[in-house]
mmCIF file of C-alpha atoms in Angstrom:
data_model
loop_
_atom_site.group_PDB
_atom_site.id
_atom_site.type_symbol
_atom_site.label_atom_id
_atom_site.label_comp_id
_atom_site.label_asym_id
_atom_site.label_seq_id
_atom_site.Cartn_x
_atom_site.Cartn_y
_atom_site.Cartn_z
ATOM 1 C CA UNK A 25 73.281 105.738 106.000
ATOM 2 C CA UNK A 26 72.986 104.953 109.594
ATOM 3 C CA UNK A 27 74.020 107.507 112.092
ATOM 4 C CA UNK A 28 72.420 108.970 115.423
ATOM 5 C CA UNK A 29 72.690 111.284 118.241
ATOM 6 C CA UNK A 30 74.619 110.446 121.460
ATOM 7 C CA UNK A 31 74.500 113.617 124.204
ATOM 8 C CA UNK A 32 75.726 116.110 121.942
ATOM 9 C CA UNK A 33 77.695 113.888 119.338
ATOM 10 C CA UNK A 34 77.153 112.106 116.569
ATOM 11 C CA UNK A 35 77.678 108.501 116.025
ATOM 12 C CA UNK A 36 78.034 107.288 112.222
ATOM 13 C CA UNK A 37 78.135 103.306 111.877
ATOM 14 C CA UNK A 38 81.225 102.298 109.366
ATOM 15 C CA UNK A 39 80.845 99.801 106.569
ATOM 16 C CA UNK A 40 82.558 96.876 107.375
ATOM 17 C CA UNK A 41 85.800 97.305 104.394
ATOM 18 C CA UNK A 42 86.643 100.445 106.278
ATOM 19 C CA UNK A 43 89.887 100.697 107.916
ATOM 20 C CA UNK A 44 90.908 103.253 110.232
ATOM 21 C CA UNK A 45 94.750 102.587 109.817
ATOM 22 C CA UNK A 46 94.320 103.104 105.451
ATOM 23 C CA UNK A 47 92.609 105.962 105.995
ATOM 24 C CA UNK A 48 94.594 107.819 108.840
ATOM 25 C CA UNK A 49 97.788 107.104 106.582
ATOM 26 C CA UNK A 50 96.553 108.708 103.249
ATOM 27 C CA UNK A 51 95.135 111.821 105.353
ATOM 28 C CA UNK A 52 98.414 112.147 107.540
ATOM 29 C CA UNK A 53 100.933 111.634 104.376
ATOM 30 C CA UNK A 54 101.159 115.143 103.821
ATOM 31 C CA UNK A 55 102.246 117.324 106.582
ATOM 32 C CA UNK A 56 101.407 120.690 105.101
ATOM 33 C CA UNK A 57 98.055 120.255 104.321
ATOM 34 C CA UNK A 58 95.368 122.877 105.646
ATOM 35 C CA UNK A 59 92.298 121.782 105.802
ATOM 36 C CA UNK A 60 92.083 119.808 108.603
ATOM 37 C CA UNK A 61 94.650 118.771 111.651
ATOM 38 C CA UNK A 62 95.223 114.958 112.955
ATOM 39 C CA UNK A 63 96.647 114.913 116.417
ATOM 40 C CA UNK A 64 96.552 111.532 118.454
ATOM 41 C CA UNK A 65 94.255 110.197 115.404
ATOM 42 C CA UNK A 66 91.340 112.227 115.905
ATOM 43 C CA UNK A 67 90.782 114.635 112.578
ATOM 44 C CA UNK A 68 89.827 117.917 113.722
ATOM 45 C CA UNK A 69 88.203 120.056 110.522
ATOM 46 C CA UNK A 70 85.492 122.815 109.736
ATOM 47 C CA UNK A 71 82.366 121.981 108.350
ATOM 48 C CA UNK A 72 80.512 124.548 106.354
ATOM 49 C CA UNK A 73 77.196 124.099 105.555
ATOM 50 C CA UNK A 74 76.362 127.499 104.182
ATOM 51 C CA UNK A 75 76.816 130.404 106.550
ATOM 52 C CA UNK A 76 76.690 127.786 109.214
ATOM 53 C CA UNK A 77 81.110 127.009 110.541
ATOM 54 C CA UNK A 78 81.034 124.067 112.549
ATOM 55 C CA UNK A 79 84.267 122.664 114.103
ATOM 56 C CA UNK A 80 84.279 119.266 114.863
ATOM 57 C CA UNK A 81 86.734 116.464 115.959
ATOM 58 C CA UNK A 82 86.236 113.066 114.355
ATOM 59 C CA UNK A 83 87.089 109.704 116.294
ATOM 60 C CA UNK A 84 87.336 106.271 114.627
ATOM 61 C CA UNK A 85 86.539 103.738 116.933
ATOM 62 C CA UNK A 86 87.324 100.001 116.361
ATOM 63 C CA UNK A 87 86.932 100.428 112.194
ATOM 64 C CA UNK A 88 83.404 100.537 113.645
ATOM 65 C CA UNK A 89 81.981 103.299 113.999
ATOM 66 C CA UNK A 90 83.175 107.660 113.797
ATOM 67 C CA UNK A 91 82.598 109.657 116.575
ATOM 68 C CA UNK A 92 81.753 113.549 115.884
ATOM 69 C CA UNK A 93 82.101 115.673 118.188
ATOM 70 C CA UNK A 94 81.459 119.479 118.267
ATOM 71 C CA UNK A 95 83.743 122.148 119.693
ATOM 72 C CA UNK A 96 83.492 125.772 120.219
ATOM 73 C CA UNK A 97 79.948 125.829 120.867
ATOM 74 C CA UNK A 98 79.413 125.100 117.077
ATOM 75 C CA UNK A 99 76.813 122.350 117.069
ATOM 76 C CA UNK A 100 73.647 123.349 114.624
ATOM 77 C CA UNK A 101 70.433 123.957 116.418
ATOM 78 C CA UNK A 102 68.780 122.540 113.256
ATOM 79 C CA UNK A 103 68.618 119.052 112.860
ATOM 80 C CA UNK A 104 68.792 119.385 108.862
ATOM 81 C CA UNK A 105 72.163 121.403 109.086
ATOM 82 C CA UNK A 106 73.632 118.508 111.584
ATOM 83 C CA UNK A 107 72.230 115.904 109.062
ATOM 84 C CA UNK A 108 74.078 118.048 106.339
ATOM 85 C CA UNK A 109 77.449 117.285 108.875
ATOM 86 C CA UNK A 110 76.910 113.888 108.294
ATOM 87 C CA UNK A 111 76.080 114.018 104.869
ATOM 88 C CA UNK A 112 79.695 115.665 104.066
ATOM 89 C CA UNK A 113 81.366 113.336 106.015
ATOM 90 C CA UNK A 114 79.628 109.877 104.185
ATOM 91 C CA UNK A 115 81.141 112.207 100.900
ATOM 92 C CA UNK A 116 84.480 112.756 102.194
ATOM 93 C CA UNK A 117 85.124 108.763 102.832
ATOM 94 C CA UNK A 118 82.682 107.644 100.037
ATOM 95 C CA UNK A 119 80.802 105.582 102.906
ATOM 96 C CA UNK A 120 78.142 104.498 101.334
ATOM 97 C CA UNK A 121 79.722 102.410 98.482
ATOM 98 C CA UNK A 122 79.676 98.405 99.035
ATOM 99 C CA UNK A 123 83.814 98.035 98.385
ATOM 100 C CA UNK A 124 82.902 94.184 97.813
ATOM 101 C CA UNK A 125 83.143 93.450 93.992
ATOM 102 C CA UNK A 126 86.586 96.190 94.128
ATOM 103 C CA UNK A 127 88.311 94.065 96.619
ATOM 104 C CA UNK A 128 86.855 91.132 94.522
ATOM 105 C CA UNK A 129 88.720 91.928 91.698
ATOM 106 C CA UNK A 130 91.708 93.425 92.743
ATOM 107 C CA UNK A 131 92.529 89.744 94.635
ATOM 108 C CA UNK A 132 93.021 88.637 90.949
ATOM 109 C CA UNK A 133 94.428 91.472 89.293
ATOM 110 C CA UNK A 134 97.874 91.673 89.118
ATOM 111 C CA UNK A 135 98.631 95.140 89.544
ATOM 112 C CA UNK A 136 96.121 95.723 91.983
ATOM 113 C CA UNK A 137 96.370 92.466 94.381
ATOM 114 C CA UNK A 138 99.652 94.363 96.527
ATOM 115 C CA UNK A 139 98.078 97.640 96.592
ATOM 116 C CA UNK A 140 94.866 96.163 98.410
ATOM 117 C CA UNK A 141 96.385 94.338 100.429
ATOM 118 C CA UNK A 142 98.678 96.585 101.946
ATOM 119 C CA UNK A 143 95.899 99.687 101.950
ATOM 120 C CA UNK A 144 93.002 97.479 102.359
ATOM 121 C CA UNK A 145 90.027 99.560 103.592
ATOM 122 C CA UNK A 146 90.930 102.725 102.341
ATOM 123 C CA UNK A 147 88.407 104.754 100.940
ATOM 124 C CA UNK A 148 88.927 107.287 98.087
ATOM 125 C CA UNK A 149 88.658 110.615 100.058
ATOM 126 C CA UNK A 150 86.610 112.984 98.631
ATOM 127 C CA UNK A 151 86.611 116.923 98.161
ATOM 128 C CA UNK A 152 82.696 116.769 98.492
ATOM 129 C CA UNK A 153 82.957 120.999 97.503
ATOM 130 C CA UNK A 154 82.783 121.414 93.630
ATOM 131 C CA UNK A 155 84.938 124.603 93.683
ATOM 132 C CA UNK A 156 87.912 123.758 95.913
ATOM 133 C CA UNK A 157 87.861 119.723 94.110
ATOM 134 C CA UNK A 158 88.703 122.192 90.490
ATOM 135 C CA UNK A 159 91.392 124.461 92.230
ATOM 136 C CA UNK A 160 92.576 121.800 93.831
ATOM 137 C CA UNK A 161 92.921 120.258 90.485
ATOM 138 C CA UNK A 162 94.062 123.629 88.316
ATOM 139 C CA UNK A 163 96.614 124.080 91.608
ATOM 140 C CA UNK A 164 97.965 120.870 91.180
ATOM 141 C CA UNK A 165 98.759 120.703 87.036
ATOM 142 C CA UNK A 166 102.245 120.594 86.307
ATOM 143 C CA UNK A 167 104.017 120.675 89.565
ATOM 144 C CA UNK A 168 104.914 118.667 92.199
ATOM 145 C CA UNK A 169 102.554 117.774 94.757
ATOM 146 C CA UNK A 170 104.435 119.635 97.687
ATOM 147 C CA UNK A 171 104.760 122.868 95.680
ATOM 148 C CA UNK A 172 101.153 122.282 95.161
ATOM 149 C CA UNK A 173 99.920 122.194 98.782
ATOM 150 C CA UNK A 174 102.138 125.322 99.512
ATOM 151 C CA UNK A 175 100.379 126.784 96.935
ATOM 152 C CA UNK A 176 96.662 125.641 98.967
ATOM 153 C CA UNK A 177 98.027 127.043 101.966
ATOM 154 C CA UNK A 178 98.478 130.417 100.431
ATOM 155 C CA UNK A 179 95.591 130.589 98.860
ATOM 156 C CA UNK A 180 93.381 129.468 101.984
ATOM 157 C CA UNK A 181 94.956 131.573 104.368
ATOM 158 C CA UNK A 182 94.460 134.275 102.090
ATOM 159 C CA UNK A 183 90.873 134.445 100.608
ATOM 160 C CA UNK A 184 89.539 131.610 103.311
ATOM 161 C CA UNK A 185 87.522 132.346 106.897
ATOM 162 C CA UNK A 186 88.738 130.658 109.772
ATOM 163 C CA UNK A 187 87.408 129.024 113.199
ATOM 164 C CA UNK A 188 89.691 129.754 116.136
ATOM 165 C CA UNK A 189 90.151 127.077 118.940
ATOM 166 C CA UNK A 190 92.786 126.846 121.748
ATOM 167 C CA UNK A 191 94.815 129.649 120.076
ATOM 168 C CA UNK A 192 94.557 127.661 116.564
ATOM 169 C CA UNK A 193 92.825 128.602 113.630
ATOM 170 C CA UNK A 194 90.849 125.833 111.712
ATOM 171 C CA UNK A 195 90.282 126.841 107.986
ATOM 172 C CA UNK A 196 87.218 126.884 105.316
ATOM 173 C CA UNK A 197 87.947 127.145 101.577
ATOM 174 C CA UNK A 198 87.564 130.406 99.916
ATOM 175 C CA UNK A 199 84.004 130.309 98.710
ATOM 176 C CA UNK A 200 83.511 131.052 94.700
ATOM 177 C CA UNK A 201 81.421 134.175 95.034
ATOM 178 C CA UNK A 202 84.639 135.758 97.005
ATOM 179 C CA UNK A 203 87.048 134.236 94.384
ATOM 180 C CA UNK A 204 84.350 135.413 91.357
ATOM 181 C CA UNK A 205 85.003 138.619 92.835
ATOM 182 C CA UNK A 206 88.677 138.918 91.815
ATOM 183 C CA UNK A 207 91.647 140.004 89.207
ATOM 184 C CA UNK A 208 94.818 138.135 88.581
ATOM 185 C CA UNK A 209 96.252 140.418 90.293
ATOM 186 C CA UNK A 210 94.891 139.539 93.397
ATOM 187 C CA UNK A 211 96.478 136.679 93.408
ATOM 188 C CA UNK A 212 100.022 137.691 92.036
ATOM 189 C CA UNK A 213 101.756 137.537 95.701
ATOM 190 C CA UNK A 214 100.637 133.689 95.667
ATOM 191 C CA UNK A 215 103.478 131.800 93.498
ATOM 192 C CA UNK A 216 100.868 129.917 91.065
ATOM 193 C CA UNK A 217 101.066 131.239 87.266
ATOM 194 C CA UNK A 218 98.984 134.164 86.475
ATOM 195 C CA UNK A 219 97.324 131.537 83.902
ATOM 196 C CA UNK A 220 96.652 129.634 86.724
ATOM 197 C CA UNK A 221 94.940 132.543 88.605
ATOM 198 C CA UNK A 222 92.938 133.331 85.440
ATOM 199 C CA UNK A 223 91.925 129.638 85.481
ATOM 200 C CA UNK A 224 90.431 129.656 88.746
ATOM 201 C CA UNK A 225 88.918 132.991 88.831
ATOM 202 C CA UNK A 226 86.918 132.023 86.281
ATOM 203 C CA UNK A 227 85.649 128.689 87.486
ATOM 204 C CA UNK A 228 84.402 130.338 90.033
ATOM 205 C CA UNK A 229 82.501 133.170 87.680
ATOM 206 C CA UNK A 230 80.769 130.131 86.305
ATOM 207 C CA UNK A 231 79.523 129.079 89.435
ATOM 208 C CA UNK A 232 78.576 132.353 90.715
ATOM 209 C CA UNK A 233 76.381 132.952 87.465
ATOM 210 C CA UNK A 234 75.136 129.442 88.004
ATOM 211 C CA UNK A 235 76.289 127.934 84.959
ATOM 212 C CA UNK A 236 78.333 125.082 87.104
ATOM 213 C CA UNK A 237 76.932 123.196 90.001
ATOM 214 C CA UNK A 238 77.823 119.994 91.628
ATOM 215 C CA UNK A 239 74.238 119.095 91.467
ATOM 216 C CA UNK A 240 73.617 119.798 87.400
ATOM 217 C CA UNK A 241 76.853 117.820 86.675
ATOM 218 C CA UNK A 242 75.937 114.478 89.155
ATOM 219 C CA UNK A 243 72.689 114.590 87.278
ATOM 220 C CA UNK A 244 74.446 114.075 84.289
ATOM 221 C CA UNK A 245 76.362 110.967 82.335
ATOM 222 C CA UNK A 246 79.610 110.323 83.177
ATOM 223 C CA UNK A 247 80.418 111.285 79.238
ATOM 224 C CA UNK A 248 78.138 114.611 79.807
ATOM 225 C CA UNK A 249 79.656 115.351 83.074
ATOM 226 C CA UNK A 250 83.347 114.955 81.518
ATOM 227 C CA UNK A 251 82.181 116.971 78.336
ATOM 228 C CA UNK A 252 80.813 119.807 80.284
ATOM 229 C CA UNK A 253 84.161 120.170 82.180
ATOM 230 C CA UNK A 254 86.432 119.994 79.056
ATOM 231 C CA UNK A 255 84.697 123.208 77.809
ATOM 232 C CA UNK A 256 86.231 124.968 81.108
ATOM 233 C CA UNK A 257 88.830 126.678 80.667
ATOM 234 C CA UNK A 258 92.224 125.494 82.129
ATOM 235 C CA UNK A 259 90.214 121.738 82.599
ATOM 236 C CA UNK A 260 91.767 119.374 80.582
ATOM 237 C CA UNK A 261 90.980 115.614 81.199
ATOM 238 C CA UNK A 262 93.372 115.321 83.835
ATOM 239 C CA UNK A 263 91.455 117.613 85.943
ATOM 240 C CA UNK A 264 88.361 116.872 84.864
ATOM 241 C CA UNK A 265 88.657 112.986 85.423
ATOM 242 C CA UNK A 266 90.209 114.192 89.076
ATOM 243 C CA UNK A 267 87.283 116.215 89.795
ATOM 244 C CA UNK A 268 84.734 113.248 88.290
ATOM 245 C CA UNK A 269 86.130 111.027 90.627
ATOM 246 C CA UNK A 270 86.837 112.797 93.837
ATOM 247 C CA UNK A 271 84.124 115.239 94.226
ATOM 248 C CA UNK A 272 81.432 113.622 91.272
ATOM 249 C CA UNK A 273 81.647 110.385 92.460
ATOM 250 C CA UNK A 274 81.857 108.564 89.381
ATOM 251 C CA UNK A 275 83.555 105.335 89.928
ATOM 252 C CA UNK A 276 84.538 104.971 85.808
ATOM 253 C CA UNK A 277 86.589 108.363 86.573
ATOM 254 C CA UNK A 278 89.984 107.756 84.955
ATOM 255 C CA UNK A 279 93.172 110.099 84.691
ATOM 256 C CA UNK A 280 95.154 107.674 82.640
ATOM 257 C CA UNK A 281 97.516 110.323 81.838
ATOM 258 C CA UNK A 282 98.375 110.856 85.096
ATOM 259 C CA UNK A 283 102.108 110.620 86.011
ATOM 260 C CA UNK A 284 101.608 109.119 89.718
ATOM 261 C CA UNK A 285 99.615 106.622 87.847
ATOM 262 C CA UNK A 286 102.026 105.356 85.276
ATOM 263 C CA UNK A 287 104.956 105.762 88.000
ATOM 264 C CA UNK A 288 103.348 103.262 89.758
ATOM 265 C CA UNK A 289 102.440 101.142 87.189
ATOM 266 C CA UNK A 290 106.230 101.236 86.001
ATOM 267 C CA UNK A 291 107.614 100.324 89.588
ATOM 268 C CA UNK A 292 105.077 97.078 90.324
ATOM 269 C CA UNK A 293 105.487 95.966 86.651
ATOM 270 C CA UNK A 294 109.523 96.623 87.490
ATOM 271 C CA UNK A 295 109.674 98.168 83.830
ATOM 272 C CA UNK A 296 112.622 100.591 82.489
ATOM 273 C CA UNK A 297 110.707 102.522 80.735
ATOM 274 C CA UNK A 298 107.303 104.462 81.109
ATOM 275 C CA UNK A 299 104.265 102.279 80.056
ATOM 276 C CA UNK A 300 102.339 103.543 77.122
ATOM 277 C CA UNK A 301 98.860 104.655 77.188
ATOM 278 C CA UNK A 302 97.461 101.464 75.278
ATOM 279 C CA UNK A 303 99.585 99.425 77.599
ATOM 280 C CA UNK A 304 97.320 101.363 80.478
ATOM 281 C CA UNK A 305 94.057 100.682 78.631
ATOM 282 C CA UNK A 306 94.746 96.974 78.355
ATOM 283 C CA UNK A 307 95.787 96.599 81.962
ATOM 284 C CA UNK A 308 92.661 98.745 82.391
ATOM 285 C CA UNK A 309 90.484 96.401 81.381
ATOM 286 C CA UNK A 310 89.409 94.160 84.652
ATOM 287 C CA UNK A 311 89.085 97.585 86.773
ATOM 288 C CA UNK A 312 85.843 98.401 84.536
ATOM 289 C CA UNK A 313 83.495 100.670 86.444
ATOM 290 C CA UNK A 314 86.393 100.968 89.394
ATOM 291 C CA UNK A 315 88.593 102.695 87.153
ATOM 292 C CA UNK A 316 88.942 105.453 90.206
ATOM 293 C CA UNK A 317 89.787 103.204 92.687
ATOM 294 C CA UNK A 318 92.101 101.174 91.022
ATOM 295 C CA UNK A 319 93.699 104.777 90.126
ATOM 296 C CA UNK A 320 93.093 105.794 93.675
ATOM 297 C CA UNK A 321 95.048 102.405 95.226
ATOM 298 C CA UNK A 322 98.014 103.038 92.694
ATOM 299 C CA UNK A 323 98.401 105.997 93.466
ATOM 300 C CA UNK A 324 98.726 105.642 97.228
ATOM 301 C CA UNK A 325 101.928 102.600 96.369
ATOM 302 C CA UNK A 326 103.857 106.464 95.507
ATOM 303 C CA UNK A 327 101.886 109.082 98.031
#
């Protein structure tokens, strides 16, 4: 991880299968999301670390290297919390995995070779925060994905804390001791199903109590991991692999039921009909330990 201080910035050096095009086109595909602004292609987003809110503006210079800037005064006085900054942002674009033996194999594979060549350098963004990567996932079940990030939106401006800048407010994801806090009820004027509302209410009671943290499940297999979020309620394995391989990190992360997934698959294969799940596991078999960015690449052919 090499990064260091210029005057008050921050200067992170990029791997060199980074691309600043990919990765400004997945984050700018969706114009209601709330979590972060991209104006002129500079990302402008709220860090938390802890109590701490910091504001920053992120520059991608040359695929080289990102520039982080602070704003609002909100630069950490500690050099542990700033080194926390750029420890969320090596999360959110998964910079320190070598890419290499992915691109490798997806040269050869026929249902990856398109995708990686028209998205090469794209990383899969992260949700490095446990609890909004699961409501995130419990939001998104079932419906579309623009009902889905109205359905953020509500939530965060609701229950989240906010940075203002230049008469704009910059948001943070509702924090699960707030959310722990809650009834169903709460959340009734936000259109989600009150099952829905149960679901994520109590995700967040486990992590208040302590009996879910990022850290006890990325010190566990990837089969322990996924078996410890199956007992959840409202986490299936669709949200569980989602979770697994977005926040977790864990490369072998697989949704194969996911309907983006065999969308895709159905338009590059040019099939009339859906493919079946042991069709999926067959074609499956070359992306072996890069099952979530072969997911992550297919997916972006349809979002």
């Amino acid at each position: 991880m090499t990064w260091n201080e210029v005057n008050d910035g921050i200067v992170i050096t990029l791997p060199e299968d980074f691309d600043r095009e990919a990765n400004l086109g997945y984050l700018t595909r969706e114009k209601n999301e709330c979590m972060y602004t991209i104006v002129d292609d500079v990302i402008t987003k709220v860090i938390a670390i802890g109590e701490i809110r910091s504001l920053v503006q992120i520059n991608i210079m040359n695929n080289k290297q990102m520039n982080v800037d602070f704003l609002n005064d909100s630069r950490p006085i500690e050099k542990w919390k700033r080194e926390e900054i750029v420890n969320y942002i090596h999360e959110w674009f998964d910079l320190n995995n070598d890419l290499t033996p992915f691109f490798e194999m997806a040269q050869t594979d026929p249902l990856l070779k398109m995708p990686t060549q028209n998205f090469y350098g794209l990383r899969v963004i992260g949700i490095p925060d446990l609890f909004e990567a699961l409501c995130w996932g419990v939001l998104g079940q079932q419906i579309n994905l623009t009902f889905a990030y109205s359905l953020k939106r509500q939530f965060v401006e609701k229950y989240g804390d906010s940075v203002e800048w230049n008469g704009k407010k910059y948001w943070v994801f509702p924090s699960y001791e707030q959310i722990a806090q809650l009834t169903p009820n709460d959340l009734a004027d936000i259109k989600m199903t009150v099952k829905k509302s149960e679901y994520i209410i109590g995700i967040a009671k486990l992590m208040a109590n302590g009996a879910l943290s990022r850290e006890q499940l990325m010190n566990m297999s990837f089969k322990d991991a996924e078996k410890n979020l199956l007992k959840i309620r409202g986490i299936g394995p669709w949200t569980a692999n989602y979770a697994l391989m977005r926040c977790l990190r864990f490369q072998t992360a697989f949704p194969i039921d996911d309907v983006g997934l065999i969308n895709s698959i159905k338009l590059l294969r040019n099939m009339d009909r859906k493919p079946t799940k042991d069709e999926i596991v067959e074609l499956s078999c070359p992306w072996k330990n890069w099952e979530s960015y072969a997911t992550f690449y297919l997916w972006r052919v349809l979002y």
